């Protein structure tokens, strides 16, 4: 590469801004300047989308997503509460729009998720007379749900997050004391993966969690998955969510995590990448959606815009992260961002509601940020080229 970094970024900026602005840009040179093409020999680059972005209501966002990304995860619409709100009622209408969108735009569809303690209706864990369900009742319910949902999307979903966030964040126990574990027992994961494999033998099956860059949680994850592999439970990959911030986790911990999972012989996926740029007081890296922090105006400093020095910081952090991903590109099969743009990021509401966060590559006006160009540049200079 003969251009200096700054010159290359300027060239990329003018090319890509025009691609963002003109939905009908056809020139091949412009079309090559996308994330999906820059990383095509490395890994899939995915995005989590919401309903309005795939059903045409937010057509501009949908076009950008389809042009830039090669994989798609529904942000909420395949969760239990969306697909199976009542015992005898499944509702696939919302989720089917993602399958259509993914097919139309040649994107890999990721199913998120089958078994989780959050966004799951209360009735799931109840038996007759409002008493807690028995192990047999809950296993049967799990089997029906997984067979029905995975069966419905058979041939359309590339891979499923079969179990989400089963590991504990502290204490002596390996597993979180979720209703799944309390009622069924530690083997609930084994059953979930086996039901999923029965329903679609071709789909890849993943374990997905946050905070796996933490030494204790990473070690526990390795232990959990090793046990499953020894028991011949069908699992193909591990998703590390990667809800990061500007300083944490360190590059060393990010790298150790990828390596630890690759060493198990499994595919490694970065499934929910974002970089929180707002101040936080609670345990960083804990992305449990039920965690809340006290609101405080000092914790919301960028309501009027994102200053240049912060843009640069974010761009450098993303360059650092993608440097690691590219180094491990033979182990990593997908890197998915948790949201298309800053305006729709869940981090505007977590862990404090109503803040203005700037964690992604695309801003609220759907324009690429400096961070977008630093990631694009990393891809265009990938060792695979
Ligand atoms: C989040 C969504 O982004 C929000 O819209 C929703 O209100 C709560 O869930 N880990 C996960 C995701 O696995 O499903 C979560 O998504 C973010 C944390």
Coordinates of C-alpha atoms and ligand atoms in Angstrom, one line a residue:
X1 CA 0.0 0.0 0.0
X2 CA 1.7 3.2 -1.2
X3 CA -0.8 5.7 0.3
X4 CA -0.3 7.0 3.7
X5 CA -3.0 6.1 6.2
X6 CA -4.5 9.6 6.2
X7 CA -4.6 9.8 2.4
X8 CA -6.2 6.3 2.1
X9 CA -8.8 7.3 4.6
X10 CA -9.5 10.5 2.7
X11 CA -9.9 8.5 -0.6
X12 CA -12.1 5.9 1.1
X13 CA -14.2 8.7 2.7
X14 CA -15.1 10.3 -0.6
X15 CA -15.8 7.0 -2.3
X16 CA -17.9 5.6 0.5
X17 CA -19.8 8.7 1.4
X18 CA -21.1 8.7 -2.2
X19 CA -22.1 5.1 -1.9
X20 CA -24.0 5.9 1.2
X21 CA -25.7 8.9 -0.4
X22 CA -26.7 7.3 -3.7
X23 CA -28.7 4.1 -3.3
X24 CA -28.3 3.4 -7.0
X25 CA -24.5 3.8 -7.3
X26 CA -23.6 1.1 -9.8
X27 CA -19.9 1.7 -10.5
X28 CA -17.9 -1.4 -9.6
X29 CA -15.2 0.6 -7.8
X30 CA -17.7 2.1 -5.5
X31 CA -19.4 -1.1 -4.8
X32 CA -16.2 -2.7 -3.8
X33 CA -15.8 -0.2 -1.0
X34 CA -18.1 -2.0 1.4
X35 CA -17.5 -3.9 4.6
X36 CA -18.9 -7.1 3.2
X37 CA -16.5 -7.0 0.2
X38 CA -13.5 -5.8 2.2
X39 CA -13.8 -8.8 4.6
X40 CA -15.1 -11.3 2.1
X41 CA -12.0 -13.5 2.3
X42 CA -11.8 -13.2 6.1
X43 CA -15.2 -13.7 7.7
X44 CA -18.8 -12.7 7.4
X45 CA -19.6 -9.2 8.6
X46 CA -23.0 -9.0 10.2
X47 CA -25.5 -6.6 11.6
X48 CA -28.4 -6.8 14.0
X49 CA -31.5 -5.2 12.6
X50 CA -34.9 -4.2 13.9
X51 CA -38.3 -4.7 12.2
X52 CA -38.6 -1.2 10.6
X53 CA -35.2 -1.8 8.9
X54 CA -36.2 -5.0 7.2
X55 CA -39.9 -4.4 6.3
X56 CA -39.4 -1.3 4.2
X57 CA -40.5 1.4 6.7
X58 CA -36.9 2.5 7.1
X59 CA -35.9 1.7 3.6
X60 CA -32.7 3.9 3.6
X61 CA -31.4 2.0 6.6
X62 CA -32.3 -1.3 5.0
X63 CA -30.4 -0.4 1.8
X64 CA -27.3 0.5 3.7
X65 CA -27.5 -2.7 5.8
X66 CA -27.9 -4.8 2.7
X67 CA -25.0 -3.1 0.9
X68 CA -22.6 -3.2 3.7
X69 CA -23.2 -6.5 5.6
X70 CA -23.2 -10.2 4.7
X71 CA -25.0 -11.5 7.7
X72 CA -28.1 -10.6 9.6
X73 CA -29.3 -11.2 13.1
X74 CA -32.9 -10.2 14.2
X75 CA -32.2 -7.9 17.2
X76 CA -35.4 -9.1 19.1
X77 CA -37.9 -10.8 16.8
X78 CA -36.7 -14.4 17.1
X79 CA -36.7 -14.4 20.9
X80 CA -39.2 -16.6 22.7
X81 CA -41.5 -13.7 23.7
X82 CA -41.7 -12.6 20.0
X83 CA -42.2 -16.0 18.4
X84 CA -44.1 -17.9 21.0
X85 CA -46.0 -15.4 23.2
X86 CA -48.6 -17.8 24.5
X87 CA -48.6 -21.6 25.1
X88 CA -50.5 -22.5 22.0
X89 CA -49.7 -19.5 19.8
X90 CA -46.6 -19.1 17.6
X91 CA -46.3 -15.9 15.6
X92 CA -43.8 -16.0 12.7
X93 CA -44.9 -13.0 10.8
X94 CA -42.3 -10.5 12.2
X95 CA -39.4 -13.0 12.0
X96 CA -40.3 -14.1 8.4
X97 CA -39.6 -10.6 7.2
X98 CA -35.9 -11.1 8.2
X99 CA -35.7 -14.4 6.4
X100 CA -37.1 -12.7 3.2
X101 CA -34.7 -9.8 3.6
X102 CA -31.7 -12.0 4.1
X103 CA -32.6 -14.2 1.1
X104 CA -33.2 -11.2 -1.1
X105 CA -29.9 -9.6 -0.3
X106 CA -27.7 -12.7 -0.1
X107 CA -27.1 -12.4 3.7
X108 CA -26.6 -15.3 6.1
X109 CA -29.4 -15.3 8.6
X110 CA -28.5 -16.0 12.2
X111 CA -31.2 -17.2 14.6
X112 CA -31.1 -15.4 18.0
X113 CA -32.0 -17.1 20.2
X114 CA -33.7 -20.3 21.4
X115 CA -33.1 -20.6 25.1
X116 CA -32.4 -17.7 27.4
X117 CA -33.6 -16.4 30.8
X118 CA -34.5 -12.9 29.5
X119 CA -37.3 -12.0 27.1
X120 CA -39.0 -15.3 27.8
X121 CA -42.7 -15.2 29.0
X122 CA -43.4 -16.2 32.6
X123 CA -45.8 -18.9 31.6
X124 CA -42.9 -20.9 30.2
X125 CA -41.7 -21.8 33.7
X126 CA -45.1 -22.4 35.2
X127 CA -47.0 -25.6 35.5
X128 CA -50.6 -26.2 36.4
X129 CA -52.2 -23.9 39.0
X130 CA -49.4 -21.4 38.6
X131 CA -46.9 -23.7 40.4
X132 CA -43.4 -23.9 38.9
X133 CA -43.2 -26.3 36.0
X134 CA -41.7 -29.8 36.7
X135 CA -38.5 -30.9 34.9
X136 CA -40.6 -33.1 32.6
X137 CA -43.0 -30.3 31.7
X138 CA -40.3 -27.8 31.0
X139 CA -38.2 -30.2 28.9
X140 CA -41.3 -31.0 26.9
X141 CA -41.9 -27.3 26.4
X142 CA -38.3 -26.7 25.4
X143 CA -38.5 -29.6 22.9
X144 CA -41.8 -28.3 21.3
X145 CA -40.4 -24.7 21.1
X146 CA -37.1 -25.7 19.5
X147 CA -38.6 -28.2 17.1
X148 CA -41.3 -25.8 16.0
X149 CA -39.0 -22.7 15.6
X150 CA -36.0 -24.4 14.1
X151 CA -38.3 -26.5 11.9
X152 CA -40.0 -23.4 10.6
X153 CA -36.7 -21.8 9.6
X154 CA -35.1 -25.0 8.4
X155 CA -32.9 -24.3 5.4
X156 CA -33.1 -20.5 5.9
X157 CA -31.1 -20.0 9.1
X158 CA -27.3 -20.6 8.8
X159 CA -26.8 -21.0 12.5
X160 CA -28.7 -20.7 15.9
X161 CA -27.7 -19.2 19.2
X162 CA -29.1 -22.2 20.9
X163 CA -28.4 -21.1 24.5
X164 CA -27.7 -17.5 25.4
X165 CA -26.0 -16.4 28.6
X166 CA -26.1 -19.6 30.8
X167 CA -22.8 -18.8 32.6
X168 CA -22.8 -17.1 36.0
X169 CA -21.1 -13.7 36.6
X170 CA -19.7 -14.6 40.0
X171 CA -20.1 -17.0 43.0
X172 CA -19.0 -20.6 43.2
X173 CA -21.4 -21.9 40.5
X174 CA -20.4 -22.3 36.9
X175 CA -24.0 -21.7 35.7
X176 CA -26.3 -18.8 36.3
X177 CA -29.3 -19.8 38.6
X178 CA -31.9 -19.2 35.8
X179 CA -35.3 -20.9 35.8
X180 CA -34.0 -23.2 33.1
X181 CA -31.3 -24.5 35.4
X182 CA -33.4 -24.5 38.6
X183 CA -36.2 -26.5 37.0
X184 CA -34.4 -28.8 34.6
X185 CA -30.9 -29.0 36.1
X186 CA -27.4 -28.4 34.6
X187 CA -28.1 -30.6 31.6
X188 CA -30.6 -28.2 30.1
X189 CA -28.0 -27.1 27.6
X190 CA -27.3 -30.6 26.4
X191 CA -31.1 -31.1 25.7
X192 CA -31.4 -27.8 23.9
X193 CA -28.6 -28.5 21.5
X194 CA -29.8 -32.0 20.8
X195 CA -33.4 -30.8 20.1
X196 CA -32.0 -28.2 17.7
X197 CA -29.8 -30.7 15.8
X198 CA -32.8 -33.0 15.4
X199 CA -34.9 -30.2 14.0
X200 CA -32.3 -29.0 11.4
X201 CA -29.2 -31.2 11.0
X202 CA -27.6 -28.7 8.6
X203 CA -27.8 -25.6 10.8
X204 CA -24.8 -24.6 12.9
X205 CA -25.4 -24.5 16.6
X206 CA -23.8 -22.0 18.9
X207 CA -23.3 -21.1 22.6
X208 CA -23.5 -17.3 23.0
X209 CA -22.5 -15.2 26.0
X210 CA -21.2 -11.8 27.2
X211 CA -18.1 -11.0 29.3
X212 CA -16.1 -14.0 28.1
X213 CA -13.0 -11.8 28.0
X214 CA -13.1 -12.0 31.8
X215 CA -10.6 -14.6 32.9
X216 CA -13.0 -16.5 35.3
X217 CA -15.9 -16.5 32.9
X218 CA -13.7 -17.5 30.0
X219 CA -12.3 -20.5 32.0
X220 CA -15.8 -21.4 33.0
X221 CA -17.0 -21.3 29.4
X222 CA -14.1 -23.5 28.3
X223 CA -15.0 -26.0 31.1
X224 CA -18.7 -25.9 30.1
X225 CA -18.1 -26.5 26.4
X226 CA -15.4 -29.2 27.0
X227 CA -18.0 -31.1 29.1
X228 CA -20.5 -30.8 26.3
X229 CA -18.0 -32.0 23.7
X230 CA -17.1 -35.0 25.9
X231 CA -20.8 -35.9 26.1
X232 CA -21.0 -35.6 22.3
X233 CA -23.5 -32.7 22.5
X234 CA -23.8 -31.2 19.0
X235 CA -22.2 -27.8 19.1
X236 CA -20.3 -26.0 16.3
X237 CA -19.4 -22.6 17.6
X238 CA -19.1 -20.2 20.4
X239 CA -20.3 -16.6 20.1
X240 CA -18.6 -14.0 22.3
X241 CA -21.0 -11.1 22.3
X242 CA -18.3 -8.4 22.6
X243 CA -20.1 -5.5 24.2
X244 CA -16.9 -3.5 24.8
X245 CA -16.0 0.0 25.8
X246 CA -13.1 2.2 24.8
X247 CA -10.6 0.7 27.2
X248 CA -11.9 -2.6 28.3
X249 CA -11.4 -5.4 27.7
X250 CA -7.7 -5.2 26.8
X251 CA -6.4 -6.4 23.5
X252 CA -4.7 -9.3 25.3
X253 CA -7.9 -10.5 26.9
X254 CA -9.8 -10.3 23.6
X255 CA -7.1 -12.3 21.9
X256 CA -6.9 -15.0 24.7
X257 CA -10.6 -15.5 24.4
X258 CA -10.6 -16.1 20.7
X259 CA -7.7 -18.5 21.1
X260 CA -9.2 -20.4 24.0
X261 CA -12.4 -21.1 21.9
X262 CA -10.5 -21.9 18.7
X263 CA -8.4 -24.4 20.7
X264 CA -11.6 -26.3 21.4
X265 CA -11.8 -26.9 17.7
X266 CA -15.0 -24.8 17.4
X267 CA -15.9 -21.9 15.2
X268 CA -15.5 -18.5 16.9
X269 CA -18.0 -15.8 16.3
X270 CA -18.1 -12.2 17.4
X271 CA -21.8 -11.9 17.7
X272 CA -22.8 -8.5 19.2
X273 CA -20.0 -6.1 18.8
X274 CA -20.3 -2.5 20.0
X275 CA -18.1 0.0 21.8
X276 CA -19.9 1.9 24.6
X277 CA -18.4 5.4 24.7
X278 CA -20.4 6.7 27.7
X279 CA -19.1 6.7 31.3
X280 CA -20.4 3.8 33.4
X281 CA -20.0 2.9 37.1
X282 CA -21.2 -0.7 37.2
X283 CA -19.3 -3.8 36.2
X284 CA -18.1 -3.1 32.7
X285 CA -18.6 -6.0 30.3
X286 CA -21.7 -7.2 32.2
X287 CA -24.3 -7.0 29.4
X288 CA -27.2 -8.7 31.4
X289 CA -30.1 -6.7 30.0
X290 CA -31.7 -6.7 33.5
X291 CA -28.8 -4.7 34.9
X292 CA -29.5 -1.0 35.7
X293 CA -27.4 1.9 36.8
X294 CA -28.5 5.1 38.5
X295 CA -29.2 7.9 36.0
X296 CA -26.9 10.9 36.2
X297 CA -26.5 13.9 33.8
X298 CA -22.7 13.6 34.1
X299 CA -23.0 10.1 32.5
X300 CA -24.6 11.5 29.4
X301 CA -22.1 14.1 28.0
X302 CA -22.6 13.7 24.2
X303 CA -26.2 14.7 23.7
X304 CA -25.3 17.5 21.3
X305 CA -22.9 15.5 19.1
X306 CA -19.8 13.4 19.1
X307 CA -16.6 15.5 19.1
X308 CA -13.8 14.9 16.7
X309 CA -11.3 13.7 19.4
X310 CA -13.8 11.1 20.5
X311 CA -14.5 10.1 16.9
X312 CA -10.7 9.5 16.6
X313 CA -10.6 7.5 19.8
X314 CA -13.4 5.3 18.7
X315 CA -11.8 4.8 15.3
X316 CA -8.5 3.8 16.9
X317 CA -10.3 1.3 19.2
X318 CA -12.1 -0.3 16.3
X319 CA -8.8 -0.5 14.4
X320 CA -7.2 -2.2 17.4
X321 CA -10.1 -4.7 17.7
X322 CA -10.2 -5.5 14.0
X323 CA -6.4 -5.9 14.0
X324 CA -7.0 -8.8 16.4
X325 CA -9.9 -10.3 14.4
X326 CA -7.8 -10.3 11.2
X327 CA -4.9 -11.9 13.0
X328 CA -7.3 -14.7 14.0
X329 CA -9.3 -14.7 10.8
X330 CA -8.8 -18.4 10.3
X331 CA -10.7 -19.2 13.5
X332 CA -13.3 -16.4 13.2
X333 CA -16.2 -17.1 10.9
X334 CA -18.3 -14.0 11.6
X335 CA -18.1 -10.6 13.2
X336 CA -21.6 -9.0 13.8
X337 CA -22.3 -5.5 15.0
X338 CA -25.2 -5.1 17.5
X339 CA -27.1 -2.5 15.5
X340 CA -26.8 -0.6 12.3
X341 CA -26.4 3.0 13.6
X342 CA -26.0 5.0 16.8
X343 CA -29.6 6.1 16.7
X344 CA -31.0 2.5 17.0
X345 CA -28.3 1.1 19.3
X346 CA -29.6 -0.6 22.5
X347 CA -26.8 1.2 24.3
X348 CA -29.0 4.4 24.3
X349 CA -31.1 2.6 26.9
X350 CA -28.6 0.3 28.7
X351 CA -27.6 0.3 31.5
X352 CA -29.3 3.7 31.9
X353 CA -32.3 4.7 29.9
X354 CA -32.6 7.7 27.7
X355 CA -28.9 8.5 27.0
X356 CA -27.2 9.4 23.7
X357 CA -24.6 6.8 22.9
X358 CA -22.3 6.7 19.9
X359 CA -21.0 3.1 19.8
X360 CA -21.3 2.0 16.2
X361 CA -19.7 2.8 12.8
X362 CA -22.7 4.7 11.4
X363 CA -24.2 7.8 13.0
X364 CA -27.7 8.9 13.6
X365 CA -28.0 10.5 10.2
X366 CA -26.9 7.2 8.7
X367 CA -23.6 8.6 7.7
X368 CA -20.3 6.6 8.1
X369 CA -18.2 7.8 11.0
X370 CA -14.3 7.8 11.1
X371 CA -14.6 4.4 12.9
X372 CA -16.3 3.1 9.7
X373 CA -13.3 4.0 7.6
X374 CA -10.8 2.6 10.0
X375 CA -12.6 -0.8 9.9
X376 CA -13.0 -0.6 6.2
X377 CA -9.3 0.2 5.8
X378 CA -8.4 -2.8 8.0
X379 CA -10.5 -5.0 5.7
X380 CA -9.0 -3.6 2.5
X381 CA -5.5 -4.2 3.9
X382 CA -6.3 -7.7 5.2
X383 CA -3.5 -10.2 5.0
X384 CA -5.9 -12.4 2.9
X385 CA -5.6 -9.9 0.0
Ligands
LIG1 C1 -31.2 -6.4 23.4 C2 -31.8 -5.6 22.3 O1 -30.8 -5.0 21.6 C3 -32.8 -4.6 22.9 O2 -33.5 -4.0 21.8 C4 -33.8 -5.3 23.9 O3 -34.6 -4.4 24.5 C5 -33.0 -6.1 24.9 O4 -32.1 -7.0 24.3 N1 -27.4 -9.6 24.8 C6 -28.2 -10.2 23.9 C7 -29.1 -9.5 23.1 O5 -28.0 -11.4 23.6 O6 -30.3 -10.2 22.7 C8 -29.5 -8.2 23.8 O7 -30.3 -7.4 22.9 C9 -28.3 -7.4 24.2 C10 -27.5 -8.2 25.1

